[in-house]
Amino acid sequence: MVVNTRIRLKTEDRQAELVQAALGLAAQRSPAEITTGDLALAIGITQGGVFKHFESKEAIWLAVLDWTHQSLIGRLEQAAQARQDNALQALRAVFLAHIGFVEQFPGVPRLVFQELQHAKPTPLKGRVQRLMADYRTLVTQLLDQAREERLLAKDVDLPSAVVLFMGAVQGLVMQSLVTGNLHGLARQGKAVFNLYEAGLLPTPQT
């Protein structure tokens, strides 16, 4: 007697499983190269079974980006709202939380960078842009708060400070993807934020 050991999951559970499988595979190679057959094999279902839960491969990647948006922004907001002495400490916590997220889910930046390279608008690129907009809003709010707390030099240009913050994170992540080595990313992140913060602080009076 042959026993079927495959567990039948609810659609939302199987969708979540496929999202995590996509993230895992994207950590190893380009998301563009990942097929629905790869995803089916990763979670032990047929390729046809994949399409019972998602209408297309694009729908899977849209779900991945929706999960990323909710998970990353939620983690960053939690880091910012944790017990901090001031807004700059909250900003540091956000910076390091993002680095930690990338270390845990390296497939995310691969997908994000891939979609941002498209010259024309796409649904996936739109999701990435929405994520970046919410990220920018969070960083802007913390810098505004830091200014209200009189922690910043008077001549700091806040829009430029936001761009530099996001660029510093992206630069660290891109470097780790180029080298294929995430080890030491947290240590480098701390050093980079120290340099960033030094550029924001008032000049000591002599």
CSV table of C-alpha atoms in Angstrom, one decimal:
chain,number,residue,atom,x,y,z
A,1,MET,CA,0.0,0.0,0.0
A,2,VAL,CA,1.4,3.4,-1.1
A,3,VAL,CA,0.8,6.2,1.4
A,4,ASN,CA,0.6,9.7,0.1
A,5,THR,CA,2.6,11.8,2.5
A,6,ARG,CA,2.1,15.1,0.8
A,7,ILE,CA,0.4,17.5,3.1
A,8,ARG,CA,-2.5,19.4,1.7
A,9,LEU,CA,-2.2,23.0,2.8
A,10,LYS,CA,-4.7,25.8,2.5
A,11,THR,CA,-4.1,28.2,-0.3
A,12,GLU,CA,-2.8,31.0,1.9
A,13,ASP,CA,-0.4,28.6,3.6
A,14,ARG,CA,0.8,27.2,0.3
A,15,GLN,CA,1.2,30.8,-1.1
A,16,ALA,CA,3.3,31.7,2.0
A,17,GLU,CA,5.4,28.6,1.3
A,18,LEU,CA,6.0,29.6,-2.3
A,19,VAL,CA,7.0,33.1,-1.3
A,20,GLN,CA,9.6,31.8,1.1
A,21,ALA,CA,10.8,29.3,-1.5
A,22,ALA,CA,11.2,32.1,-4.0
A,23,LEU,CA,13.2,34.2,-1.5
A,24,GLY,CA,15.4,31.2,-0.8
A,25,LEU,CA,16.1,30.5,-4.4
A,26,ALA,CA,16.7,34.2,-5.1
A,27,ALA,CA,19.4,34.2,-2.5
A,28,GLN,CA,21.3,31.7,-4.7
A,29,ARG,CA,20.8,33.1,-8.2
A,30,SER,CA,19.0,35.7,-10.3
A,31,PRO,CA,15.3,35.9,-9.7
A,32,ALA,CA,14.8,36.1,-13.5
A,33,GLU,CA,16.3,32.6,-13.9
A,34,ILE,CA,13.9,31.0,-11.3
A,35,THR,CA,11.1,29.0,-12.9
A,36,THR,CA,7.8,27.8,-11.6
A,37,GLY,CA,9.3,24.3,-11.9
A,38,ASP,CA,12.1,25.3,-9.5
A,39,LEU,CA,9.5,26.6,-7.0
A,40,ALA,CA,7.4,23.5,-7.3
A,41,LEU,CA,10.5,21.3,-6.7
A,42,ALA,CA,11.5,23.4,-3.7
A,43,ILE,CA,8.3,22.8,-1.8
A,44,GLY,CA,7.5,19.3,-3.2
A,45,ILE,CA,4.5,19.9,-5.4
A,46,THR,CA,3.8,19.7,-9.1
A,47,GLN,CA,4.3,22.6,-11.4
A,48,GLY,CA,0.6,22.6,-12.1
A,49,GLY,CA,0.1,22.8,-8.4
A,50,VAL,CA,1.9,26.1,-8.3
A,51,PHE,CA,-0.7,27.6,-10.6
A,52,LYS,CA,-3.5,26.5,-8.3
A,53,HIS,CA,-2.2,29.1,-5.9
A,54,PHE,CA,-0.9,31.8,-8.2
A,55,GLU,CA,-2.1,32.7,-11.6
A,56,SER,CA,1.4,33.5,-13.0
A,57,LYS,CA,5.0,33.7,-12.0
A,58,GLU,CA,4.7,37.4,-11.9
A,59,ALA,CA,1.9,37.0,-9.3
A,60,ILE,CA,4.4,35.1,-7.1
A,61,TRP,CA,7.0,37.8,-7.3
A,62,LEU,CA,4.3,40.4,-6.6
A,63,ALA,CA,3.5,38.4,-3.4
A,64,VAL,CA,7.2,38.3,-2.5
A,65,LEU,CA,7.4,42.1,-2.8
A,66,ASP,CA,4.2,42.5,-0.8
A,67,TRP,CA,5.7,40.3,1.9
A,68,THR,CA,9.0,42.2,1.8
A,69,HIS,CA,7.2,45.5,2.1
A,70,GLN,CA,5.2,44.5,5.1
A,71,SER,CA,8.1,42.6,6.8
A,72,LEU,CA,10.9,45.2,6.2
A,73,ILE,CA,8.9,48.3,7.0
A,74,GLY,CA,7.4,46.6,10.0
A,75,ARG,CA,10.9,45.6,11.3
A,76,LEU,CA,12.3,49.1,10.7
A,77,GLU,CA,9.4,50.8,12.4
A,78,GLN,CA,9.8,48.5,15.4
A,79,ALA,CA,13.5,49.3,15.5
A,80,ALA,CA,12.7,53.0,15.4
A,81,GLN,CA,10.1,52.8,18.1
A,82,ALA,CA,12.2,50.6,20.4
A,83,ARG,CA,13.6,52.3,23.5
A,84,GLN,CA,16.0,54.9,22.1
A,85,ASP,CA,17.4,58.0,23.8
A,86,ASN,CA,16.9,60.2,20.7
A,87,ALA,CA,16.1,60.3,17.0
A,88,LEU,CA,19.6,59.7,15.9
A,89,GLN,CA,19.8,56.5,17.9
A,90,ALA,CA,16.5,55.5,16.3
A,91,LEU,CA,18.0,56.2,12.9
A,92,ARG,CA,21.0,54.1,13.7
A,93,ALA,CA,18.6,51.3,14.8
A,94,VAL,CA,16.8,51.5,11.5
A,95,PHE,CA,20.0,51.4,9.6
A,96,LEU,CA,21.3,48.3,11.4
A,97,ALA,CA,17.8,46.6,11.3
A,98,HIS,CA,17.9,46.9,7.5
A,99,ILE,CA,21.3,45.4,7.3
A,100,GLY,CA,20.1,42.5,9.5
A,101,PHE,CA,17.1,42.0,7.3
A,102,VAL,CA,19.4,41.7,4.2
A,103,GLU,CA,21.6,39.2,6.0
A,104,GLN,CA,18.6,37.1,6.7
A,105,PHE,CA,17.0,37.5,3.3
A,106,PRO,CA,19.7,38.1,0.7
A,107,GLY,CA,17.2,37.3,-2.1
A,108,VAL,CA,15.3,40.5,-1.4
A,109,PRO,CA,17.9,43.0,-2.7
A,110,ARG,CA,18.6,40.8,-5.7
A,111,LEU,CA,14.9,41.1,-6.7
A,112,VAL,CA,14.7,44.8,-5.8
A,113,PHE,CA,17.8,45.7,-7.9
A,114,GLN,CA,16.6,43.6,-10.8
A,115,GLU,CA,13.3,45.3,-11.0
A,116,LEU,CA,14.7,48.8,-10.7
A,117,GLN,CA,16.8,48.2,-13.8
A,118,HIS,CA,13.7,48.1,-16.0
A,119,ALA,CA,13.4,51.3,-18.0
A,120,LYS,CA,9.6,51.1,-18.4
A,121,PRO,CA,7.0,50.8,-15.6
A,122,THR,CA,6.0,47.3,-14.6
A,123,PRO,CA,3.8,46.1,-11.8
A,124,LEU,CA,6.8,44.7,-10.0
A,125,LYS,CA,8.8,47.9,-10.4
A,126,GLY,CA,5.8,49.8,-9.0
A,127,ARG,CA,5.8,47.6,-5.9
A,128,VAL,CA,9.5,48.3,-5.4
A,129,GLN,CA,8.9,52.1,-5.8
A,130,ARG,CA,6.1,52.0,-3.2
A,131,LEU,CA,8.4,50.2,-0.8
A,132,MET,CA,11.2,52.8,-1.4
A,133,ALA,CA,8.7,55.6,-0.9
A,134,ASP,CA,7.6,54.3,2.5
A,135,TYR,CA,11.2,53.7,3.5
A,136,ARG,CA,12.0,57.3,2.5
A,137,THR,CA,9.1,58.6,4.6
A,138,LEU,CA,10.3,56.8,7.7
A,139,VAL,CA,13.9,58.1,7.3
A,140,THR,CA,12.6,61.6,6.7
A,141,GLN,CA,10.4,61.6,9.8
A,142,LEU,CA,13.4,60.5,11.9
A,143,LEU,CA,15.6,63.2,10.5
A,144,ASP,CA,12.9,65.8,11.1
A,145,GLN,CA,12.6,64.6,14.7
A,146,ALA,CA,16.4,64.8,15.1
A,147,ARG,CA,16.3,68.4,13.9
A,148,GLU,CA,13.5,69.2,16.3
A,149,GLU,CA,15.7,67.7,19.1
A,150,ARG,CA,18.5,70.0,17.9
A,151,LEU,CA,20.8,67.1,17.2
A,152,LEU,CA,21.7,68.1,13.7
A,153,ALA,CA,24.0,70.9,12.4
A,154,LYS,CA,22.0,73.9,11.2
A,155,ASP,CA,23.2,73.6,7.6
A,156,VAL,CA,22.2,69.9,7.1
A,157,ASP,CA,20.0,69.5,4.0
A,158,LEU,CA,17.4,67.0,5.0
A,159,PRO,CA,16.5,65.7,1.5
A,160,SER,CA,20.2,65.1,0.8
A,161,ALA,CA,20.6,63.4,4.2
A,162,VAL,CA,17.8,61.0,3.3
A,163,VAL,CA,19.4,60.2,-0.1
A,164,LEU,CA,22.7,59.6,1.6
A,165,PHE,CA,21.2,57.3,4.2
A,166,MET,CA,19.4,55.1,1.6
A,167,GLY,CA,22.5,55.2,-0.6
A,168,ALA,CA,24.7,54.0,2.2
A,169,VAL,CA,22.5,51.0,2.8
A,170,GLN,CA,22.3,50.2,-0.9
A,171,GLY,CA,26.0,50.5,-1.3
A,172,LEU,CA,26.8,48.1,1.5
A,173,VAL,CA,24.2,45.6,0.1
A,174,MET,CA,25.5,45.9,-3.5
A,175,GLN,CA,29.0,45.4,-2.3
A,176,SER,CA,28.0,42.2,-0.5
A,177,LEU,CA,26.2,40.9,-3.6
A,178,VAL,CA,29.2,41.6,-5.8
A,179,THR,CA,31.6,39.8,-3.5
A,180,GLY,CA,29.1,37.1,-2.6
A,181,ASN,CA,30.0,37.5,1.1
A,182,LEU,CA,27.5,38.8,3.7
A,183,HIS,CA,29.9,38.1,6.6
A,184,GLY,CA,31.0,41.3,8.3
A,185,LEU,CA,28.1,43.3,6.8
A,186,ALA,CA,26.8,44.3,10.3
A,187,ARG,CA,30.3,45.4,11.4
A,188,GLN,CA,30.7,47.4,8.2
A,189,GLY,CA,27.2,48.9,8.7
A,190,LYS,CA,28.1,50.2,12.1
A,191,ALA,CA,31.3,51.9,10.8
A,192,VAL,CA,29.4,53.4,7.8
A,193,PHE,CA,26.7,54.8,10.0
A,194,ASN,CA,29.3,56.3,12.3
A,195,LEU,CA,30.6,58.2,9.3
A,196,TYR,CA,27.1,59.2,8.2
A,197,GLU,CA,26.2,60.4,11.7
A,198,ALA,CA,29.4,62.5,11.9
A,199,GLY,CA,28.3,64.4,8.9
A,200,LEU,CA,25.1,65.4,10.6
A,201,LEU,CA,26.3,66.5,13.9
A,202,PRO,CA,27.0,70.1,14.9
A,203,THR,CA,30.6,71.2,14.8
A,204,PRO,CA,32.0,71.3,18.4
A,205,GLN,CA,32.6,74.8,19.6
A,206,THR,CA,36.2,75.6,20.5
